[in-house]
Amino acid sequence: MDLADIGVTGLATMGRNLARNLARHGYSVAVHNRTAARTHQLVKEFGGEGTFVPSEELAGFVASLKRPRRAIIMVKAGAGTDAVIDQLAELMEPGDMIVDGGNAHYQDTRRREAALREKGIHFVGTGISGGEEGALNGPSIMPGGSRESWEALGPILQDISAKVDGVPCAVHVGPDGAGHFVKMVHNGIEYSDMQLIAESYDLLRQALGVSPAELAGVFREWNEGDLGSYLIEITAEVLDQVDAATGKPFVDVVVDQAEQKGTGRWTVQSALDLGVPVTGIAEAVFARALSGHPEQRAAAAALEGPALSGVEGRELVEDVRRALYASKIVAYAQGFDQMAAASKEYGWDLDLGAMATIWRGGCIIRAKLLDRIRAAYDADPALPTLLADPDFAAELNAAQEAWRRVVTTAVRIGVPTPGFSSALAYYDGLRRDRLPAALVQGLRDFFGAHTYRRVDREGSFHTDWSGDRAEHPA
Ligand code: NBP
């Protein structure tokens, strides 16, 4: 029997499309699914697209792979992944590779990698973004794991990934959980992108009284400029959609409670542990949570808003465009800070510019802005914050007055814009010469003797607040 180059186990939407993508690129692909019907269905429907080697049992699947074996798991993240890994590990040999392409938590990936390393098996936690379309036609691929495994897998993954200007959207991200971490932050940024887009739509619609269809035109125009991105492009599509049953705009017949699968929440949880303020992502997660409490929203209906409900003039459209772009820069800067912090914490040595490169195609946040981020890290790999890059700083400086007008207008007419507002607060916080954190330190010292540092001397100090209020070195 001819052995397969690579295998995929878990043939639901993602796994099936990834297997087809591999086959279409000329690789022979071993395929397996817990429920064999999916395996047979794949071969029946798409067998003509390339060489598939189907197996009903996992043992047969492993036996059908060339050595060292390369097996991709595409099953529902969680207990299922552990179950499949355990079964595969029993059947595999040192030097073989298990790739988890599911949306695993990076700490699970670190745990799994360490356990399999003991057995000499390479575990490659791999973020894959782009949904079912991306899996089939070219996703953005973020593999973690050993350098050795990248040498065996990299060419294949780059082959099937999206390409932008001929550059594959797949690089070796770093060891153990690095790939899944970067995918998690990608998803977190995706949350904030969507929140900012939603706020732009909401504010313009409420303030100017324009229709979703008119706003579709605005987003279409924006997509031609600096904001150009997949999410802006599909916003125009969704806003243009008319509900066939009622003739109403599609957005007006959808229940306004945003759901989440959890990667945004993971991003914020990790950011809290790392001490990185990812306010853009956090506000997006919380805005979804607020939307999902209809009972509280109904109970709050008695709360009053301002008398003013709209504004005159179309200047707001350009202001919102600028505020959206500025807030987006902040959200991306925060996400990149989080990756930098994790890189330091876990010794991953992440190349931040490369992360911007692999997000340019295949994935959901693909945006023109990423080219600019790449350029900023090329110019200064040790950039303390993207906001300090001279080009971004110039753009933020040019946008900040419009940004303030947008937030002010939103407050005046009572439209919530947590994304815009918190991004602006972050911007103002970073650029401040002195922050009120000094007072916070004073309070901490007062009630808890937590000590403080002085601006004019080295060392830590404590003031005897309950006694003579004299200062002593701590
Ligand atoms: P699902 O997440 O819906 O998972 C279904 C697959 O998992 C089926 O093949 C199922 O087998 C298998 N499975 C389960 Br459930 N429990 C199992 C177990 N204990 N042992 C073996 N197999 C088990 O599939 P998907 O939407 O294709 O996503 C696959 C992975 O890719 C997930 O981790 C997902 O988070 C990730 N991902 C999805 C997207 C997306 O856009 N959908 C994007 C990026 C990443 P069965 O057929 O026998 O039930």
Short mmCIF file of C-alpha atoms and ligand atoms in Angstrom, two decimals:
data_model
loop_
_atom_site.label_atom_id
_atom_site.label_comp_id
_atom_site.label_asym_id
_atom_site.label_seq_id
_atom_site.Cartn_x
_atom_site.Cartn_y
_atom_site.Cartn_z
CA MET A 1 0.00 0.00 0.00
CA ASP A 2 1.22 3.53 -0.78
CA LEU A 3 1.67 5.42 2.45
CA ALA A 4 0.14 8.87 2.88
CA ASP A 5 2.21 12.06 3.26
CA ILE A 6 0.05 13.40 6.04
CA GLY A 7 -3.19 12.53 7.85
CA VAL A 8 -6.25 14.33 9.16
CA THR A 9 -8.45 12.88 11.88
CA GLY A 10 -11.70 14.70 12.63
CA LEU A 11 -13.54 15.33 9.40
CA ALA A 12 -16.27 17.81 10.34
CA THR A 13 -16.31 21.16 8.49
CA MET A 14 -12.74 22.19 9.25
CA GLY A 15 -10.99 18.84 9.02
CA ARG A 16 -12.73 17.87 5.81
CA ASN A 17 -11.80 21.11 4.12
CA LEU A 18 -8.22 20.99 5.36
CA ALA A 19 -7.88 17.41 4.04
CA ARG A 20 -9.24 18.56 0.68
CA ASN A 21 -6.84 21.51 0.64
CA LEU A 22 -3.91 19.15 1.25
CA ALA A 23 -5.10 16.73 -1.44
CA ARG A 24 -5.59 19.55 -3.94
CA HIS A 25 -1.95 20.51 -3.35
CA GLY A 26 -0.83 17.05 -4.38
CA TYR A 27 -0.29 15.46 -0.96
CA SER A 28 -1.70 12.02 -0.33
CA VAL A 29 -3.90 12.37 2.74
CA ALA A 30 -4.83 9.69 5.24
CA VAL A 31 -8.32 10.47 6.54
CA HIS A 32 -10.16 9.25 9.62
CA ASN A 33 -13.14 10.27 11.72
CA ARG A 34 -14.59 8.77 14.90
CA THR A 35 -17.83 8.17 13.04
CA ALA A 36 -16.71 6.42 9.86
CA ALA A 37 -19.64 7.73 7.81
CA ARG A 38 -17.94 11.14 7.58
CA THR A 39 -14.77 9.51 6.21
CA HIS A 40 -16.70 7.64 3.52
CA GLN A 41 -18.70 10.74 2.68
CA LEU A 42 -15.52 12.74 2.13
CA VAL A 43 -14.04 10.17 -0.22
CA LYS A 44 -17.34 9.75 -2.04
CA GLU A 45 -17.91 13.47 -2.57
CA PHE A 46 -14.38 14.73 -3.08
CA GLY A 47 -12.28 11.67 -3.87
CA GLY A 48 -11.63 13.09 -7.31
CA GLU A 49 -9.75 16.08 -5.90
CA GLY A 50 -6.65 14.08 -4.99
CA THR A 51 -5.38 11.02 -3.16
CA PHE A 52 -7.21 10.11 0.03
CA VAL A 53 -6.35 7.05 2.11
CA PRO A 54 -9.40 6.36 4.29
CA SER A 55 -9.38 4.33 7.52
CA GLU A 56 -12.23 3.36 9.80
CA GLU A 57 -9.95 2.72 12.78
CA LEU A 58 -7.29 5.00 14.22
CA ALA A 59 -4.75 2.14 14.11
CA GLY A 60 -5.28 1.82 10.37
CA PHE A 61 -4.99 5.58 10.00
CA VAL A 62 -1.62 5.64 11.79
CA ALA A 63 -0.40 2.61 9.87
CA SER A 64 -1.24 4.37 6.59
CA LEU A 65 1.17 7.27 7.28
CA LYS A 66 4.74 7.64 6.04
CA ARG A 67 7.40 7.84 8.75
CA PRO A 68 7.98 10.09 10.56
CA ARG A 69 4.22 10.30 10.76
CA ARG A 70 2.39 13.58 10.49
CA ALA A 71 -1.17 13.53 11.82
CA ILE A 72 -3.43 16.56 12.13
CA ILE A 73 -6.24 16.46 14.70
CA MET A 74 -9.30 18.57 13.82
CA VAL A 75 -11.76 17.60 16.52
CA LYS A 76 -13.84 19.64 18.92
CA ALA A 77 -11.41 21.28 21.35
CA GLY A 78 -11.37 19.95 24.91
CA ALA A 79 -11.81 16.42 26.18
CA GLY A 80 -12.14 15.04 22.64
CA THR A 81 -8.69 16.36 21.77
CA ASP A 82 -7.13 14.71 24.82
CA ALA A 83 -8.87 11.43 23.97
CA VAL A 84 -7.58 11.46 20.40
CA ILE A 85 -4.06 12.46 21.47
CA ASP A 86 -3.92 9.60 23.97
CA GLN A 87 -5.03 7.10 21.37
CA LEU A 88 -2.61 8.42 18.74
CA ALA A 89 0.31 8.51 21.19
CA GLU A 90 -0.24 4.81 21.91
CA LEU A 91 0.06 4.03 18.22
CA MET A 92 2.90 6.37 17.31
CA GLU A 93 6.67 6.22 17.68
CA PRO A 94 9.36 8.69 18.73
CA GLY A 95 9.92 11.28 16.02
CA ASP A 96 6.28 11.25 14.88
CA MET A 97 4.26 14.46 14.90
CA ILE A 98 0.79 15.18 16.22
CA VAL A 99 -0.63 18.49 15.04
CA ASP A 100 -3.61 19.89 16.92
CA GLY A 101 -5.36 22.29 14.55
CA GLY A 102 -8.34 22.84 16.86
CA ASN A 103 -8.95 25.91 18.98
CA ALA A 104 -7.16 24.62 22.08
CA HIS A 105 -6.28 26.79 25.05
CA TYR A 106 -2.54 27.46 24.93
CA GLN A 107 -2.05 26.16 28.47
CA ASP A 108 -3.59 22.83 27.40
CA THR A 109 -1.18 22.83 24.48
CA ARG A 110 1.77 23.47 26.78
CA ARG A 111 0.66 20.58 28.99
CA ARG A 112 0.15 18.23 26.05
CA GLU A 113 3.45 19.20 24.44
CA ALA A 114 5.37 18.50 27.64
CA ALA A 115 3.69 15.11 28.10
CA LEU A 116 4.31 14.00 24.52
CA ARG A 117 7.90 15.28 24.53
CA GLU A 118 8.58 12.68 27.26
CA LYS A 119 7.59 10.03 24.72
CA GLY A 120 9.69 11.62 21.96
CA ILE A 121 6.58 12.65 20.02
CA HIS A 122 6.41 16.17 18.64
CA PHE A 123 3.22 17.94 19.57
CA VAL A 124 2.46 20.88 17.32
CA GLY A 125 -0.31 23.09 18.67
CA THR A 126 -1.41 24.98 15.59
CA GLY A 127 -3.74 27.92 15.31
CA ILE A 128 -5.73 27.82 12.10
CA SER A 129 -7.84 30.81 11.16
CA GLY A 130 -10.16 31.46 8.28
CA GLY A 131 -13.16 29.29 9.02
CA GLU A 132 -14.29 26.64 6.57
CA GLU A 133 -13.51 28.80 3.53
CA GLY A 134 -9.95 29.39 4.72
CA ALA A 135 -9.38 25.73 5.55
CA LEU A 136 -10.27 24.83 1.99
CA ASN A 137 -8.66 27.63 0.02
CA GLY A 138 -5.83 28.83 2.24
CA PRO A 139 -5.97 29.64 5.94
CA SER A 140 -3.59 31.60 8.12
CA ILE A 141 -1.62 28.96 10.00
CA MET A 142 0.14 29.52 13.34
CA PRO A 143 2.08 26.42 14.37
CA GLY A 144 3.87 26.08 17.69
CA GLY A 145 6.18 23.22 18.65
CA SER A 146 9.75 22.16 18.06
CA ARG A 147 11.94 23.52 15.29
CA GLU A 148 12.44 19.93 14.11
CA SER A 149 8.71 19.44 13.62
CA TRP A 150 8.52 22.73 11.72
CA GLU A 151 11.19 21.45 9.33
CA ALA A 152 9.02 18.44 8.52
CA LEU A 153 5.70 20.25 8.48
CA GLY A 154 6.53 23.82 7.48
CA PRO A 155 6.75 23.31 3.71
CA ILE A 156 3.38 21.53 3.65
CA LEU A 157 1.68 24.11 5.87
CA GLN A 158 3.11 26.99 3.85
CA ASP A 159 1.97 25.29 0.66
CA ILE A 160 -1.67 25.07 1.76
CA SER A 161 -1.79 28.45 3.54
CA ALA A 162 -3.06 31.74 2.14
CA LYS A 163 -0.48 33.84 0.28
CA VAL A 164 -0.23 37.61 0.21
CA ASP A 165 2.18 39.11 -2.34
CA GLY A 166 3.51 35.58 -2.75
CA VAL A 167 4.35 35.31 0.97
CA PRO A 168 2.74 32.35 2.80
CA CYS A 169 0.58 33.13 5.82
CA ALA A 170 2.31 30.45 7.90
CA VAL A 171 5.49 30.66 9.96
CA HIS A 172 6.92 28.75 12.89
CA VAL A 173 5.50 30.84 15.72
CA GLY A 174 7.55 29.39 18.59
CA PRO A 175 7.73 26.48 21.03
CA ASP A 176 4.88 24.62 22.78
CA GLY A 177 1.78 26.84 23.24
CA ALA A 178 3.00 29.79 21.16
CA GLY A 179 0.90 28.97 18.10
CA HIS A 180 -2.35 28.62 20.00
CA PHE A 181 -1.55 31.73 22.03
CA VAL A 182 -1.08 33.80 18.90
CA LYS A 183 -4.30 32.38 17.44
CA MET A 184 -6.09 33.31 20.66
CA VAL A 185 -4.85 36.91 20.45
CA HIS A 186 -5.87 36.98 16.78
CA ASN A 187 -9.38 36.05 17.85
CA GLY A 188 -9.31 38.64 20.63
CA ILE A 189 -8.38 41.34 18.14
CA GLU A 190 -11.16 40.04 15.90
CA TYR A 191 -13.59 40.68 18.78
CA SER A 192 -12.40 44.27 19.18
CA ASP A 193 -12.47 44.89 15.40
CA MET A 194 -16.10 43.77 15.30
CA GLN A 195 -17.05 45.80 18.36
CA LEU A 196 -15.55 48.98 16.88
CA ILE A 197 -17.31 48.37 13.58
CA ALA A 198 -20.59 47.81 15.43
CA GLU A 199 -20.14 51.03 17.42
CA SER A 200 -19.43 52.96 14.21
CA TYR A 201 -22.60 51.61 12.63
CA ASP A 202 -24.70 52.23 15.73
CA LEU A 203 -23.49 55.77 16.34
CA LEU A 204 -23.90 56.85 12.71
CA ARG A 205 -27.31 55.27 12.43
CA GLN A 206 -28.59 56.82 15.66
CA ALA A 207 -26.93 60.21 15.29
CA LEU A 208 -27.71 60.80 11.61
CA GLY A 209 -30.84 58.70 11.21
CA VAL A 210 -29.40 56.93 8.16
CA SER A 211 -30.46 53.49 6.96
CA PRO A 212 -28.35 50.32 7.13
CA ALA A 213 -28.23 50.31 3.31
CA GLU A 214 -26.80 53.83 3.28
CA LEU A 215 -24.25 52.79 5.86
CA ALA A 216 -23.31 49.83 3.70
CA GLY A 217 -22.17 52.41 1.15
CA VAL A 218 -20.12 54.19 3.82
CA PHE A 219 -18.35 50.98 4.82
CA ARG A 220 -17.75 50.11 1.18
CA GLU A 221 -16.06 53.46 0.71
CA TRP A 222 -14.02 53.02 3.89
CA ASN A 223 -12.85 49.64 2.64
CA GLU A 224 -11.00 51.40 -0.17
CA GLY A 225 -8.80 53.34 2.27
CA ASP A 226 -6.69 52.69 5.40
CA LEU A 227 -9.49 50.69 6.98
CA GLY A 228 -9.48 48.17 4.13
CA SER A 229 -10.07 44.72 5.64
CA TYR A 230 -12.19 41.61 5.37
CA LEU A 231 -14.40 42.62 8.30
CA ILE A 232 -15.16 46.08 6.86
CA GLU A 233 -15.88 44.46 3.52
CA ILE A 234 -18.38 41.98 4.95
CA THR A 235 -19.96 44.67 7.13
CA ALA A 236 -21.15 46.31 3.92
CA GLU A 237 -22.57 42.97 2.78
CA VAL A 238 -24.45 42.35 6.03
CA LEU A 239 -25.82 45.92 6.19
CA ASP A 240 -27.04 45.66 2.61
CA GLN A 241 -28.91 42.45 3.26
CA VAL A 242 -32.72 42.67 3.26
CA ASP A 243 -34.81 40.07 5.06
CA ALA A 244 -36.84 38.18 2.47
CA ALA A 245 -39.68 37.40 4.90
CA THR A 246 -40.34 40.95 6.15
CA GLY A 247 -38.61 43.27 3.69
CA LYS A 248 -36.79 44.84 6.66
CA PRO A 249 -33.04 45.35 6.90
CA PHE A 250 -31.48 42.04 7.95
CA VAL A 251 -29.82 43.66 11.01
CA ASP A 252 -33.25 44.67 12.29
CA VAL A 253 -34.61 41.12 12.40
CA VAL A 254 -31.61 39.55 14.16
CA VAL A 255 -31.81 39.19 17.98
CA ASP A 256 -29.33 41.69 19.38
CA GLN A 257 -27.50 39.34 21.73
CA ALA A 258 -23.96 38.55 20.59
CA GLU A 259 -22.65 35.08 21.36
CA GLN A 260 -19.11 33.90 21.89
CA LYS A 261 -17.20 30.67 21.78
CA GLY A 262 -14.66 31.78 24.34
CA THR A 263 -11.39 32.78 22.69
CA GLY A 264 -12.06 36.48 23.41
CA ARG A 265 -12.61 35.63 27.05
CA TRP A 266 -9.41 33.54 27.11
CA THR A 267 -7.48 36.48 25.66
CA VAL A 268 -8.68 38.79 28.40
CA GLN A 269 -8.09 36.20 31.14
CA SER A 270 -4.52 35.72 29.93
CA ALA A 271 -4.00 39.48 29.65
CA LEU A 272 -5.06 39.88 33.28
CA ASP A 273 -2.49 37.27 34.31
CA LEU A 274 0.22 38.92 32.22
CA GLY A 275 -0.71 42.41 33.42
CA VAL A 276 -1.30 43.75 29.92
CA PRO A 277 -4.20 46.20 29.47
CA VAL A 278 -6.08 44.81 26.46
CA THR A 279 -8.97 47.20 27.04
CA GLY A 280 -10.17 47.03 23.42
CA ILE A 281 -10.63 43.28 23.58
CA ALA A 282 -12.03 43.35 27.12
CA GLU A 283 -14.65 45.96 26.21
CA ALA A 284 -15.67 43.86 23.22
CA VAL A 285 -16.10 40.76 25.39
CA PHE A 286 -18.05 42.73 28.00
CA ALA A 287 -20.24 44.40 25.37
CA ARG A 288 -21.25 40.95 24.15
CA ALA A 289 -21.93 39.92 27.74
CA LEU A 290 -24.12 43.02 28.30
CA SER A 291 -26.07 42.29 25.15
CA GLY A 292 -26.71 38.78 26.42
CA HIS A 293 -28.67 39.89 29.51
CA PRO A 294 -32.14 40.68 28.16
CA GLU A 295 -33.71 40.58 31.62
CA GLN A 296 -31.41 43.33 32.89
CA ARG A 297 -31.87 45.33 29.71
CA ALA A 298 -35.64 45.13 30.05
CA ALA A 299 -35.43 46.12 33.72
CA ALA A 300 -33.27 49.12 32.82
CA ALA A 301 -35.73 50.46 30.25
CA ALA A 302 -36.95 53.00 32.79
CA LEU A 303 -33.53 54.67 32.96
CA GLU A 304 -33.46 58.00 31.15
CA GLY A 305 -31.17 59.13 28.35
CA PRO A 306 -30.26 62.63 27.21
CA ALA A 307 -32.77 64.94 25.52
CA LEU A 308 -30.58 65.13 22.43
CA SER A 309 -31.00 62.14 20.12
CA GLY A 310 -29.18 63.15 16.95
CA VAL A 311 -26.79 65.59 15.33
CA GLU A 312 -26.87 67.69 12.18
CA GLY A 313 -24.38 67.45 9.35
CA ARG A 314 -22.42 64.65 7.78
CA GLU A 315 -19.06 65.61 9.31
CA LEU A 316 -19.59 62.84 11.83
CA VAL A 317 -19.05 60.22 9.11
CA GLU A 318 -15.44 61.24 8.54
CA ASP A 319 -14.89 61.69 12.27
CA VAL A 320 -16.11 58.15 12.93
CA ARG A 321 -13.84 56.81 10.20
CA ARG A 322 -10.89 58.42 11.94
CA ALA A 323 -12.01 57.29 15.39
CA LEU A 324 -12.44 53.75 14.11
CA TYR A 325 -8.96 53.71 12.63
CA ALA A 326 -7.37 55.20 15.76
CA SER A 327 -9.22 52.82 18.09
CA LYS A 328 -8.21 49.93 15.88
CA ILE A 329 -4.54 50.91 16.12
CA VAL A 330 -4.92 50.91 19.91
CA ALA A 331 -6.58 47.47 19.96
CA TYR A 332 -3.88 45.97 17.75
CA ALA A 333 -1.13 47.65 19.78
CA GLN A 334 -2.58 46.09 22.94
CA GLY A 335 -2.81 42.64 21.33
CA PHE A 336 0.80 42.87 20.17
CA ASP A 337 1.82 43.97 23.69
CA GLN A 338 0.14 40.85 25.02
CA MET A 339 2.09 38.64 22.61
CA ALA A 340 5.32 40.41 23.59
CA ALA A 341 4.56 39.84 27.29
CA ALA A 342 3.76 36.15 26.76
CA SER A 343 6.89 35.74 24.68
CA LYS A 344 8.92 37.01 27.61
CA GLU A 345 7.00 35.02 30.20
CA TYR A 346 7.25 31.70 28.36
CA GLY A 347 10.56 32.23 26.52
CA TRP A 348 8.96 31.99 23.08
CA ASP A 349 11.07 34.58 21.28
CA LEU A 350 8.10 35.64 19.11
CA ASP A 351 8.83 37.66 15.98
CA LEU A 352 5.98 40.19 16.22
CA GLY A 353 6.48 41.48 12.68
CA ALA A 354 6.07 37.92 11.38
CA MET A 355 2.78 37.60 13.28
CA ALA A 356 1.49 40.67 11.43
CA THR A 357 2.61 39.06 8.17
CA ILE A 358 0.75 35.78 8.66
CA TRP A 359 -2.45 37.61 9.58
CA ARG A 360 -2.52 39.49 6.27
CA GLY A 361 -4.37 36.70 4.48
CA GLY A 362 -6.57 33.70 5.13
CA CYS A 363 -7.74 34.80 8.56
CA ILE A 364 -10.61 36.97 9.77
CA ILE A 365 -8.71 40.12 10.79
CA ARG A 366 -6.80 40.39 7.51
CA ALA A 367 -6.39 44.12 7.11
CA LYS A 368 -4.23 46.66 5.33
CA LEU A 369 -3.12 47.88 8.73
CA LEU A 370 -1.07 44.69 9.20
CA ASP A 371 1.40 45.75 6.50
CA ARG A 372 1.97 48.91 8.49
CA ILE A 373 2.48 46.92 11.70
CA ARG A 374 5.02 44.72 9.94
CA ALA A 375 6.86 47.84 8.77
CA ALA A 376 6.83 49.30 12.29
CA TYR A 377 8.45 46.18 13.78
CA ASP A 378 10.90 45.96 10.87
CA ALA A 379 11.99 49.50 11.65
CA ASP A 380 12.30 48.78 15.38
CA PRO A 381 11.88 45.18 16.61
CA ALA A 382 12.06 46.42 20.22
CA LEU A 383 9.28 49.00 19.77
CA PRO A 384 7.80 49.49 23.29
CA THR A 385 4.32 50.12 21.85
CA LEU A 386 2.99 50.39 18.31
CA LEU A 387 1.60 53.78 19.28
CA ALA A 388 5.19 55.05 19.47
CA ASP A 389 6.00 54.11 15.88
CA PRO A 390 6.51 57.49 14.17
CA ASP A 391 4.00 56.75 11.38
CA PHE A 392 1.29 55.49 13.74
CA ALA A 393 1.95 58.35 16.15
CA ALA A 394 1.48 60.85 13.32
CA GLU A 395 -1.80 59.22 12.32
CA LEU A 396 -3.08 59.16 15.89
CA ASN A 397 -2.13 62.79 16.35
CA ALA A 398 -4.04 63.65 13.20
CA ALA A 399 -7.08 61.63 14.31
CA GLN A 400 -7.31 62.50 17.99
CA GLU A 401 -9.51 65.61 17.69
CA ALA A 402 -12.02 63.72 15.53
CA TRP A 403 -11.86 60.81 17.99
CA ARG A 404 -12.73 63.14 20.88
CA ARG A 405 -15.64 64.62 18.90
CA VAL A 406 -16.97 61.12 18.26
CA VAL A 407 -16.81 60.08 21.90
CA THR A 408 -18.34 63.41 22.95
CA THR A 409 -21.18 63.04 20.45
CA ALA A 410 -21.83 59.48 21.60
CA VAL A 411 -22.00 60.62 25.22
CA ARG A 412 -24.21 63.59 24.36
CA ILE A 413 -26.79 61.49 22.53
CA GLY A 414 -26.53 58.47 24.81
CA VAL A 415 -25.09 55.88 22.42
CA PRO A 416 -22.69 53.50 24.17
CA THR A 417 -19.26 53.36 22.55
CA PRO A 418 -17.13 51.44 25.08
CA GLY A 419 -14.59 50.50 22.41
CA PHE A 420 -13.99 54.05 21.19
CA SER A 421 -14.08 55.52 24.69
CA SER A 422 -11.74 53.03 26.31
CA ALA A 423 -9.29 53.21 23.39
CA LEU A 424 -9.20 56.98 23.72
CA ALA A 425 -8.74 56.69 27.50
CA TYR A 426 -5.84 54.29 26.90
CA TYR A 427 -4.30 56.73 24.43
CA ASP A 428 -4.64 59.58 26.91
CA GLY A 429 -3.34 57.38 29.72
CA LEU A 430 -0.21 56.37 27.83
CA ARG A 431 0.66 59.89 26.75
CA ARG A 432 0.19 61.46 30.21
CA ASP A 433 3.25 62.82 31.92
CA ARG A 434 1.87 62.06 35.40
CA LEU A 435 -0.86 59.56 36.18
CA PRO A 436 -3.11 59.45 39.24
CA ALA A 437 -1.47 56.10 40.02
CA ALA A 438 0.61 58.18 42.44
CA LEU A 439 -2.52 58.76 44.51
CA VAL A 440 -3.40 55.08 44.30
CA GLN A 441 0.05 54.27 45.71
CA GLY A 442 -0.55 56.75 48.52
CA LEU A 443 -3.86 55.09 49.39
CA ARG A 444 -2.30 51.65 49.29
CA ASP A 445 0.39 52.78 51.66
CA PHE A 446 -2.18 54.42 53.95
CA PHE A 447 -4.42 51.40 54.48
CA GLY A 448 -2.03 48.54 53.87
CA ALA A 449 1.54 49.82 54.38
CA HIS A 450 2.21 48.65 50.83
CA THR A 451 5.01 51.26 50.43
CA TYR A 452 5.75 53.53 47.48
CA ARG A 453 8.74 54.80 45.50
CA ARG A 454 9.64 58.47 45.24
CA VAL A 455 10.34 60.46 42.09
CA ASP A 456 13.52 61.96 43.56
CA ARG A 457 15.21 59.11 45.46
CA GLU A 458 15.92 55.39 45.07
CA GLY A 459 14.26 52.87 47.37
CA SER A 460 10.85 52.14 48.86
CA PHE A 461 9.18 54.23 51.53
CA HIS A 462 6.33 54.10 54.01
CA THR A 463 4.61 56.96 55.76
CA ASP A 464 3.46 56.38 59.34
CA TRP A 465 -0.12 57.42 58.55
CA SER A 466 -1.60 56.44 61.91
CA GLY A 467 1.27 58.00 63.88
CA ASP A 468 3.33 61.09 63.29
CA ARG A 469 3.04 60.88 59.48
CA ALA A 470 6.81 60.88 59.10
CA GLU A 471 8.31 59.00 56.17
CA HIS A 472 10.63 56.05 56.71
CA PRO A 473 12.63 53.93 54.28
CA ALA A 474 10.78 50.61 53.91
P1 NBP B 1 -16.38 20.51 15.62
O1 NBP B 1 -15.71 21.43 16.57
O2 NBP B 1 -17.83 20.64 15.43
O3 NBP B 1 -16.04 19.00 16.09
C1 NBP B 1 -16.58 17.91 15.41
C2 NBP B 1 -15.53 16.85 15.20
O4 NBP B 1 -14.96 16.42 16.44
C3 NBP B 1 -16.14 15.62 14.54
O5 NBP B 1 -15.18 15.09 13.66
C4 NBP B 1 -16.34 14.70 15.76
O6 NBP B 1 -16.42 13.35 15.42
C5 NBP B 1 -15.09 14.99 16.51
N1 NBP B 1 -15.08 14.53 17.91
C6 NBP B 1 -15.77 14.97 18.98
BR1 NBP B 1 -17.07 16.24 18.93
N2 NBP B 1 -15.47 14.32 20.11
C7 NBP B 1 -14.57 13.39 19.75
C8 NBP B 1 -13.88 12.39 20.46
N3 NBP B 1 -14.05 12.21 21.78
N4 NBP B 1 -13.04 11.60 19.79
C9 NBP B 1 -12.85 11.76 18.47
N5 NBP B 1 -13.47 12.72 17.73
C10 NBP B 1 -14.32 13.52 18.36
O7 NBP B 1 -15.65 20.56 14.19
P2 NBP B 1 -15.15 21.81 13.32
O8 NBP B 1 -16.12 22.94 13.34
O9 NBP B 1 -14.73 21.23 12.03
O10 NBP B 1 -13.85 22.29 14.11
C11 NBP B 1 -12.74 21.45 14.36
C12 NBP B 1 -11.74 22.19 15.23
O11 NBP B 1 -11.28 23.34 14.51
C13 NBP B 1 -12.32 22.71 16.54
O12 NBP B 1 -11.36 22.63 17.55
C14 NBP B 1 -12.62 24.16 16.24
O13 NBP B 1 -12.61 24.98 17.39
C15 NBP B 1 -11.47 24.49 15.31
N6 NBP B 1 -11.69 25.63 14.43
C16 NBP B 1 -12.90 25.85 13.87
C17 NBP B 1 -13.09 26.92 13.03
C18 NBP B 1 -14.41 27.17 12.39
O14 NBP B 1 -14.56 28.20 11.74
N7 NBP B 1 -15.37 26.25 12.52
C19 NBP B 1 -12.03 27.75 12.74
C20 NBP B 1 -10.80 27.48 13.29
C21 NBP B 1 -10.64 26.41 14.14
P3 NBP B 1 -17.86 12.69 15.06
O15 NBP B 1 -18.09 13.00 13.62
O16 NBP B 1 -17.64 11.26 15.31
O17 NBP B 1 -18.87 13.32 15.97
#
